[in-house]
Coordinates of C-alpha atoms and ligand atoms in Angstrom, one line a residue:
M1 CA 6.0 5.6 23.9
A2 CA 6.0 8.8 25.9
K3 CA 4.4 11.8 24.3
G4 CA 6.9 14.3 22.8
K5 CA 9.6 11.7 22.4
V6 CA 11.4 9.9 19.6
D7 CA 11.6 6.1 20.1
A8 CA 14.2 4.3 18.0
L9 CA 13.8 0.9 16.6
L10 CA 17.3 -0.3 15.6
G11 CA 18.7 -3.4 13.9
I12 CA 21.5 -4.3 16.3
V13 CA 23.4 -6.9 14.4
F14 CA 24.0 -7.2 10.6
G15 CA 20.6 -6.1 9.3
D16 CA 17.5 -8.0 8.2
E17 CA 16.5 -8.6 11.8
G18 CA 12.8 -7.8 11.0
K19 CA 12.7 -4.1 11.5
G20 CA 10.0 -3.6 8.9
K21 CA 7.6 -6.1 10.5
V22 CA 7.9 -4.5 13.9
V23 CA 7.7 -0.9 12.8
D24 CA 4.5 -1.8 11.0
V25 CA 3.2 -3.5 14.2
F26 CA 4.2 -0.4 16.3
T27 CA 2.9 2.3 14.0
P28 CA -0.7 2.5 15.5
K29 CA 1.0 3.8 18.7
Y30 CA 2.9 6.7 17.0
D31 CA 2.0 9.9 15.1
I32 CA 5.0 9.9 12.8
V33 CA 7.3 7.2 11.5
A34 CA 10.7 8.3 10.1
R35 CA 13.6 6.8 8.4
F36 CA 16.9 8.4 9.4
A37 CA 19.6 6.6 7.5
G38 CA 20.4 4.4 4.5
G39 CA 18.5 4.2 1.2
P40 CA 17.5 1.4 -1.2
N41 CA 20.2 -0.9 0.2
A42 CA 17.5 -1.6 2.8
G43 CA 14.8 -4.2 2.2
H44 CA 12.1 -4.2 4.9
T45 CA 9.5 -6.9 4.6
I46 CA 5.9 -6.5 5.9
I47 CA 3.3 -9.2 5.7
F48 CA -0.3 -8.9 6.7
E49 CA -3.7 -10.1 5.5
G50 CA -2.1 -12.4 3.0
K51 CA -0.2 -9.5 1.4
K52 CA 3.6 -9.0 1.3
F53 CA 5.5 -5.8 0.6
V54 CA 9.2 -5.1 0.6
L55 CA 10.0 -1.5 1.3
R56 CA 13.4 0.0 0.5
S57 CA 13.3 3.8 1.0
I58 CA 9.7 4.3 2.3
P59 CA 9.2 4.0 6.0
S60 CA 7.3 0.9 7.2
G61 CA 4.6 3.0 8.9
I62 CA 3.0 3.7 5.5
F63 CA 0.3 1.1 5.8
D64 CA -1.5 3.0 8.5
E65 CA -3.3 5.6 6.4
G66 CA -3.6 8.1 9.2
K67 CA 0.1 8.4 9.9
L68 CA 2.8 10.8 8.6
N69 CA 5.8 9.1 7.2
I70 CA 9.1 10.9 6.7
I71 CA 12.3 10.2 4.8
G72 CA 14.8 12.1 6.9
N73 CA 17.8 14.2 6.1
G74 CA 20.2 11.3 6.9
C75 CA 18.8 9.2 4.1
V76 CA 19.9 8.8 0.5
I77 CA 17.3 8.4 -2.2
A78 CA 17.3 7.2 -5.8
P79 CA 14.4 8.8 -7.6
D80 CA 13.9 6.0 -10.1
L81 CA 13.7 3.3 -7.4
F82 CA 11.6 5.5 -5.1
M83 CA 9.1 6.0 -7.9
A84 CA 8.9 2.2 -8.6
E85 CA 8.4 1.5 -4.9
A86 CA 5.8 4.3 -4.4
Q87 CA 3.9 3.3 -7.5
E88 CA 3.7 -0.3 -6.3
L89 CA 2.0 0.9 -3.1
E90 CA -0.3 3.3 -5.0
T91 CA -1.3 0.4 -7.3
A92 CA -2.1 -1.6 -4.1
G93 CA -4.5 1.2 -3.1
Y94 CA -2.4 3.3 -0.7
N95 CA -2.5 7.0 -1.1
L96 CA 0.9 8.4 -0.3
K97 CA 1.2 11.8 -1.7
E98 CA 0.2 13.9 1.3
R99 CA 1.5 11.7 4.1
L100 CA 5.0 10.9 2.9
H101 CA 7.3 13.8 3.3
I102 CA 10.8 13.9 2.0
S103 CA 13.6 15.9 3.5
K104 CA 15.1 18.5 1.2
R105 CA 18.4 17.7 2.9
A106 CA 18.4 14.0 1.9
H107 CA 21.1 13.2 -0.7
L108 CA 20.3 12.0 -4.2
I109 CA 21.8 8.8 -5.5
L110 CA 22.6 9.4 -9.2
P111 CA 22.8 6.6 -11.8
T112 CA 26.6 7.3 -12.0
H113 CA 26.9 6.7 -8.2
R114 CA 25.7 3.2 -8.9
V115 CA 28.3 2.8 -11.6
L116 CA 30.9 4.1 -9.2
D117 CA 29.8 1.6 -6.6
R118 CA 30.4 -1.2 -9.1
A119 CA 33.7 0.3 -10.2
Y120 CA 35.0 0.6 -6.7
E121 CA 34.0 -2.9 -5.8
A122 CA 35.7 -4.3 -9.0
A123 CA 38.8 -2.4 -8.1
K124 CA 38.9 -4.0 -4.6
G125 CA 38.9 -7.4 -6.1
K126 CA 38.8 -10.1 -3.4
N127 CA 38.6 -7.4 -0.7
K128 CA 35.3 -6.2 -2.0
V129 CA 32.6 -5.2 0.5
G130 CA 29.9 -7.1 -1.3
T131 CA 27.7 -4.0 -1.4
T132 CA 24.1 -4.0 -2.6
G133 CA 25.2 -2.0 -5.7
K134 CA 22.8 0.8 -5.0
G135 CA 25.4 3.5 -5.0
I136 CA 25.3 4.0 -1.2
G137 CA 29.0 4.4 -0.5
P138 CA 29.7 6.8 -3.4
T139 CA 26.7 9.0 -2.4
Y140 CA 27.6 9.2 1.3
S141 CA 31.3 9.8 0.3
E142 CA 30.1 12.7 -1.9
K143 CA 28.0 14.1 1.0
A144 CA 31.1 14.1 3.2
S145 CA 33.2 15.6 0.5
R146 CA 30.6 18.3 0.0
T147 CA 30.0 17.7 -3.7
G148 CA 26.7 15.8 -3.5
L149 CA 23.2 16.8 -4.7
R150 CA 20.3 17.0 -2.3
V151 CA 16.6 16.6 -2.8
G152 CA 16.2 20.4 -2.5
D153 CA 18.4 20.8 -5.5
I154 CA 15.7 19.5 -7.8
L155 CA 13.7 22.7 -7.1
E156 CA 16.2 25.0 -8.9
N157 CA 18.5 24.8 -11.8
F158 CA 18.6 21.1 -11.5
Q159 CA 19.7 20.0 -15.0
Q160 CA 22.8 22.1 -14.8
K161 CA 23.8 20.8 -11.4
Y162 CA 23.1 17.2 -12.4
Q163 CA 25.1 17.5 -15.6
M164 CA 28.1 18.9 -13.7
L165 CA 28.1 16.1 -11.2
K166 CA 27.6 13.5 -13.8
A167 CA 30.6 14.8 -15.8
R168 CA 32.7 14.6 -12.6
H169 CA 31.6 11.0 -12.1
E170 CA 32.4 10.2 -15.8
Q171 CA 35.9 11.6 -15.3
I172 CA 36.5 9.5 -12.2
L173 CA 35.2 6.4 -14.1
S174 CA 37.5 7.1 -17.0
D175 CA 40.5 7.6 -14.6
L176 CA 39.6 4.1 -13.2
H177 CA 39.4 2.7 -16.8
Y178 CA 35.9 1.6 -15.9
T179 CA 34.1 2.2 -19.2
D180 CA 31.8 -0.8 -19.4
Y181 CA 28.5 0.9 -18.6
D182 CA 25.6 2.5 -20.3
I183 CA 23.1 4.5 -18.2
A184 CA 21.0 6.0 -21.0
E185 CA 17.8 4.1 -20.2
E186 CA 18.4 4.2 -16.5
E187 CA 19.0 7.9 -16.6
Q188 CA 15.7 8.5 -18.4
K189 CA 13.8 6.6 -15.7
W190 CA 15.8 8.5 -13.1
M191 CA 14.7 11.8 -14.5
E192 CA 11.1 10.6 -14.6
G193 CA 11.6 9.7 -10.9
V194 CA 12.8 13.3 -10.2
E195 CA 9.6 14.6 -11.8
Y196 CA 7.5 12.1 -9.8
M197 CA 9.2 13.1 -6.5
R198 CA 8.1 16.7 -7.1
Q199 CA 4.5 15.6 -6.3
F200 CA 5.5 14.8 -2.7
P201 CA 5.9 17.4 0.0
L202 CA 9.7 18.1 -0.1
T203 CA 10.1 19.8 3.3
D204 CA 12.4 20.8 6.2
T205 CA 11.6 17.6 8.0
E206 CA 13.7 18.4 11.0
T207 CA 11.5 21.5 11.7
E208 CA 8.3 19.4 11.1
I209 CA 9.4 16.7 13.5
N210 CA 10.4 19.1 16.2
Q211 CA 7.2 21.1 15.9
A212 CA 5.3 17.8 16.3
L213 CA 7.4 16.9 19.4
R214 CA 6.6 20.2 21.0
Q215 CA 2.9 19.5 20.4
G216 CA 3.3 16.3 22.4
K217 CA 3.3 14.0 19.4
N218 CA 5.5 10.9 19.3
V219 CA 7.8 9.6 16.6
L220 CA 9.1 6.2 15.8
A221 CA 12.6 6.3 14.1
E222 CA 13.0 3.3 11.9
G223 CA 16.5 2.0 11.6
A224 CA 18.0 0.6 8.4
Q225 CA 20.9 -1.8 8.3
G226 CA 22.3 -2.8 11.7
T227 CA 24.8 -1.7 14.3
M228 CA 27.6 -4.0 12.9
L229 CA 27.2 -2.3 9.5
D230 CA 27.5 1.2 11.1
I231 CA 30.2 3.4 9.5
D232 CA 31.8 4.0 12.9
H233 CA 30.9 1.0 15.0
G234 CA 30.6 -1.8 12.5
T235 CA 33.2 -4.2 11.1
Y236 CA 34.9 -1.5 9.1
P237 CA 35.6 -1.5 6.2
F238 CA 33.0 -4.2 5.6
V239 CA 30.1 -1.8 6.6
S240 CA 27.6 0.4 5.0
S241 CA 28.3 4.2 4.8
S242 CA 25.7 5.7 7.2
S243 CA 25.3 6.0 10.9
T244 CA 22.9 3.2 11.6
T245 CA 23.1 3.5 15.4
C246 CA 21.2 5.7 17.9
G247 CA 23.4 8.7 17.3
G248 CA 22.3 8.5 13.7
V249 CA 18.7 9.1 14.8
C250 CA 19.7 12.5 16.1
T251 CA 21.8 13.6 13.1
G252 CA 19.6 11.8 10.6
L253 CA 16.4 13.5 11.7
G254 CA 17.6 16.7 13.4
V255 CA 16.4 15.8 16.8
A256 CA 18.2 16.5 20.1
P257 CA 19.6 13.6 22.2
N258 CA 17.2 14.5 25.1
T259 CA 14.2 13.8 22.8
I260 CA 15.1 10.1 22.6
G261 CA 12.8 7.8 24.6
E262 CA 12.8 4.1 24.3
V263 CA 15.5 2.4 22.2
F264 CA 14.3 -0.9 20.9
G265 CA 17.1 -3.2 19.8
I266 CA 15.9 -5.9 17.4
F267 CA 17.8 -9.2 16.7
K268 CA 17.1 -12.7 15.4
A269 CA 17.2 -15.7 17.7
Y270 CA 20.3 -16.6 15.6
S271 CA 22.7 -14.6 13.3
T272 CA 22.9 -13.7 9.7
R273 CA 25.1 -11.5 7.5
V274 CA 25.0 -10.6 3.8
G275 CA 28.1 -9.5 1.9
S276 CA 31.8 -9.8 2.9
G277 CA 33.5 -9.3 6.2
P278 CA 34.4 -11.2 9.4
F279 CA 31.6 -13.1 11.0
P280 CA 32.9 -15.2 13.9
V281 CA 29.7 -17.2 14.5
E282 CA 29.3 -18.2 10.8
L283 CA 28.4 -21.9 10.3
F284 CA 29.8 -23.6 7.2
D285 CA 28.0 -26.9 7.9
E286 CA 24.6 -28.5 7.6
T287 CA 23.3 -26.6 10.6
G288 CA 24.0 -23.3 8.8
D289 CA 22.3 -24.5 5.7
K290 CA 19.3 -25.7 7.8
I291 CA 18.9 -22.3 9.4
R292 CA 19.1 -20.6 5.9
E293 CA 16.6 -23.0 4.5
I294 CA 14.1 -22.7 7.3
G295 CA 14.6 -19.0 7.9
H296 CA 14.4 -18.2 4.1
E297 CA 17.7 -16.4 4.6
Y298 CA 18.1 -14.9 1.1
G299 CA 18.7 -11.1 0.7
A300 CA 15.5 -9.1 0.2
V301 CA 17.4 -6.6 -2.0
T302 CA 19.9 -8.8 -3.9
G303 CA 18.6 -12.3 -3.4
R304 CA 22.1 -13.4 -2.2
N305 CA 22.4 -16.2 0.3
R306 CA 22.6 -14.8 3.8
R307 CA 25.5 -16.3 5.8
C308 CA 24.0 -18.0 9.0
G309 CA 25.2 -18.8 12.5
W310 CA 24.2 -18.9 16.1
L311 CA 23.3 -15.9 18.2
D312 CA 26.3 -13.7 19.1
L313 CA 26.0 -12.2 22.5
V314 CA 29.3 -10.3 22.2
A315 CA 27.9 -8.4 19.3
L316 CA 24.5 -8.0 21.0
K317 CA 26.1 -6.6 24.2
Y318 CA 28.2 -4.2 22.1
A319 CA 25.2 -3.0 20.2
I320 CA 23.2 -2.5 23.4
M321 CA 26.1 -0.4 24.8
V322 CA 26.6 1.9 21.8
N323 CA 22.8 2.4 21.2
G324 CA 21.6 2.6 24.8
V325 CA 19.1 -0.2 24.0
S326 CA 16.3 -0.2 26.7
Q327 CA 14.3 -3.1 25.3
L328 CA 15.1 -6.1 23.2
I329 CA 12.9 -7.7 20.5
M330 CA 13.7 -11.2 19.5
M331 CA 12.7 -12.2 15.9
K332 CA 12.4 -15.5 14.0
S333 CA 12.3 -17.6 17.2
D334 CA 10.1 -20.1 15.2
V335 CA 13.1 -20.8 12.9
L336 CA 14.8 -22.7 15.7
D337 CA 11.8 -25.0 16.3
G338 CA 12.9 -28.6 16.3
F339 CA 16.6 -28.1 16.8
D340 CA 18.0 -30.6 19.4
T341 CA 20.5 -28.1 20.6
I342 CA 20.7 -24.3 20.3
R343 CA 23.9 -22.5 20.8
A344 CA 24.8 -18.9 21.8
C345 CA 28.2 -17.4 21.5
I346 CA 29.2 -15.9 24.9
A347 CA 32.8 -14.9 24.2
Y348 CA 35.4 -14.7 21.4
E349 CA 38.7 -16.6 21.7
K350 CA 42.0 -16.0 19.9
D351 CA 45.5 -17.4 20.7
G352 CA 44.2 -18.7 24.0
V353 CA 42.7 -15.4 25.1
Q354 CA 39.0 -14.9 25.6
T355 CA 37.1 -11.6 25.4
T356 CA 33.5 -10.6 25.9
D357 CA 34.2 -7.1 24.6
M358 CA 34.0 -6.4 20.9
P359 CA 37.5 -6.5 19.5
Y360 CA 38.8 -3.8 17.0
D361 CA 38.8 -6.5 14.3
T362 CA 36.8 -9.7 14.7
E363 CA 38.8 -11.5 12.0
G364 CA 40.4 -14.6 13.3
W365 CA 38.4 -14.8 16.6
T366 CA 36.5 -18.0 17.2
P367 CA 33.3 -18.3 19.2
V368 CA 33.0 -19.8 22.6
Y369 CA 29.5 -21.3 22.8
R370 CA 27.1 -22.2 25.5
D371 CA 24.6 -24.9 24.6
F372 CA 20.9 -25.0 25.4
P373 CA 18.3 -27.7 24.8
G374 CA 16.0 -26.9 21.9
W375 CA 12.2 -27.2 21.9
E376 CA 9.9 -29.6 20.1
Q377 CA 7.0 -27.3 19.8
N378 CA 5.9 -25.3 16.7
L379 CA 5.9 -21.7 17.9
T380 CA 4.1 -20.2 14.9
S381 CA 0.6 -20.5 16.2
L382 CA 1.3 -19.3 19.8
T383 CA -0.5 -16.2 20.9
S384 CA 0.9 -15.5 24.4
A385 CA 4.2 -15.8 26.2
D386 CA 2.8 -18.2 28.8
Q387 CA 2.4 -20.8 26.1
F388 CA 6.2 -20.7 25.4
P389 CA 8.0 -24.1 25.9
Q390 CA 10.2 -24.0 29.0
E391 CA 13.3 -24.3 26.8
L392 CA 12.5 -21.1 25.0
K393 CA 11.7 -19.4 28.3
D394 CA 15.2 -20.5 29.6
Y395 CA 16.9 -19.3 26.4
I396 CA 15.2 -15.9 26.7
R397 CA 16.0 -15.6 30.4
F398 CA 19.7 -16.3 29.7
I399 CA 19.8 -13.6 27.0
E400 CA 18.2 -11.1 29.4
E401 CA 20.6 -12.0 32.2
E402 CA 23.7 -11.8 29.9
T403 CA 22.6 -8.5 28.4
E404 CA 20.9 -7.0 31.5
T405 CA 18.1 -5.9 29.1
P406 CA 14.5 -7.2 29.0
V407 CA 13.2 -9.0 25.9
T408 CA 9.8 -7.5 25.6
I409 CA 8.7 -8.9 22.3
V410 CA 9.2 -12.3 20.7
S411 CA 8.3 -12.8 17.1
V412 CA 7.1 -16.3 16.0
G413 CA 6.4 -15.8 12.3
P414 CA 6.5 -13.2 9.5
D415 CA 2.9 -12.0 9.8
R416 CA 1.9 -9.0 11.8
E417 CA -0.2 -11.2 14.0
Q418 CA 2.7 -13.5 15.0
T419 CA 4.1 -11.0 17.5
I420 CA 4.0 -11.7 21.2
S421 CA 4.5 -9.2 24.0
R422 CA 6.1 -10.3 27.3
Ligands
GDP501 P1 14.5 -5.9 7.9 O1 15.4 -5.5 6.9 O2 15.1 -5.8 9.3 O3 13.2 -5.2 7.9 O4 14.2 -7.5 7.7 P2 14.0 -8.2 6.3 O5 12.7 -7.9 5.8 O6 15.1 -8.0 5.4 O7 14.2 -9.7 6.7 C1 13.4 -10.3 7.7 C2 12.7 -11.5 7.1 O8 12.2 -12.4 8.1 C3 11.5 -11.2 6.2 O9 11.4 -12.1 5.1 C4 10.3 -11.3 7.1 O10 9.1 -11.6 6.5 C5 10.8 -12.5 8.0 N1 10.3 -12.5 9.4 C6 10.2 -11.5 10.2 N2 9.9 -11.9 11.5 C7 9.8 -13.3 11.4 C8 9.6 -14.3 12.3 O11 9.4 -14.1 13.5 N3 9.6 -15.6 11.9 C9 9.9 -15.9 10.6 N4 9.9 -17.2 10.2 N5 10.1 -14.9 9.7 C10 10.1 -13.6 10.1
IMO502 P1 18.2 -3.8 6.0 O1 17.8 -2.4 6.4 C1 21.6 -6.5 5.4 C2 25.3 -4.8 3.6 C3 25.7 -5.2 2.3 C4 27.2 -5.1 2.3 C5 27.3 -3.8 3.2 C6 27.5 -2.5 2.4 O2 17.3 -4.5 5.1 O3 18.6 -4.5 7.3 P2 26.0 -1.0 0.9 O4 25.2 -1.4 -0.3 O5 25.2 -0.5 2.0 O6 27.1 -0.2 0.6 O7 26.6 -2.4 1.4 O8 26.2 -3.7 3.9 N1 23.9 -4.2 3.8 C7 22.9 -4.9 4.3 N2 22.8 -6.1 4.9 N3 20.5 -5.7 5.5 C8 20.6 -4.4 5.0 O9 19.6 -3.5 5.1 C9 21.8 -4.0 4.4 N4 22.2 -2.8 3.8 C10 23.5 -3.0 3.4 O10 25.3 -6.5 2.0 O11 27.7 -6.1 3.1
MG503 MG1 16.3 -6.3 5.1

């Protein structure tokens, strides 16, 4: 973590890799932690001292009282959900008001954006994306079509702007014959959330961050979602609507590419995906169920079953390429304890043709696996890499050789303490 640099910590597969945990562990080494994309579709779990928090919009650096946390311009924010999340932290004894800054340029998720999210999903029928229902797609669409509302809008003439946009949404919903909704109660909470947000510094966060960088401070950019859910590089159209990749750090925080330092790519020792879309390594058998069970693979936001499978090196290598990943972080290694055989997908195959490059569409491709012997040992109480069983060392070495990228951290449990540097 060089001074005056922005390091990025990015989920490099389908999300839920454990970004929240590692950002929390890394925070003491940084001056600022900033979210650059996404909104309350994210669910970042942090566990320490017997306490558990799931953050959605607030950066995972918030538990270190001395650090500035920023919700950057590339994010979208729902005032009602933000208020609930922040109040939960305040109740737990964390003082947020001065050290959580929100970009005036971040876009607002209106209650009617969430209704639109549901309406668009319903209209897609069996082709639905399986969104989190948080209004993410409609809000980013509106940002791109230049009709959205931003956090800075709450500072002037807000009611008028809000009513105009809401009326526009109601018109769209009526055109879609989607009338089965009632947002009265939700809207009241949402307006309370807007008032609550006014108590936080609503700032030009890009200027703040760049000033800090010039003073030699360092920034950790916390990713949300994962590379395979990126609007450009993911499995479109089964993606989220933001730039979750390294380029998104620059646009979502207003920092220049030459300020980027380390790029940490975080992945699990196996694969998961929530929602619809192609997933070549998905297991439909008992092994998939076993991984889900042991790994508690149920969505942090929606509670849905996460689809499970073996590690996908095609996806990993693609993500390393588009993000410029300089270090890998392997999470949830302990979940594979006791498996006789562990598999990793090293190529995709279709119609007798094999590829190790990410195809335009991964639908219909099947995985080509390489098998590794599993380990007997329980990893959860290990404290250093030299205690790793030989089988785990071999698995990690294979990943490093295939990806030409070092695995510098291995996580062996959900707690802050269960994090091993190599
Ligand atoms: P994020 O969205 O990338 O921050 O990840 P999530 O919080 O959605 O999902 C990761 C889940 O795995 C959470 O429930 C974490 O508490 C848990 N977790 C993180 N690291 C480990 C690990 O090394 N081992 C185990 N067993 N669980 C972990
Ligand atoms: P974190 O930050 C896993 C998935 C949804 C759906 C698709 C689009 O916790 O890793 P959206 O609501 O964004 O329009 O949904 O993206 N998705 C996630 N999956 N982790 C996440 O966030 C996700 N955020 C969105 O399940 O398939
Ligand atoms: Mg998550």
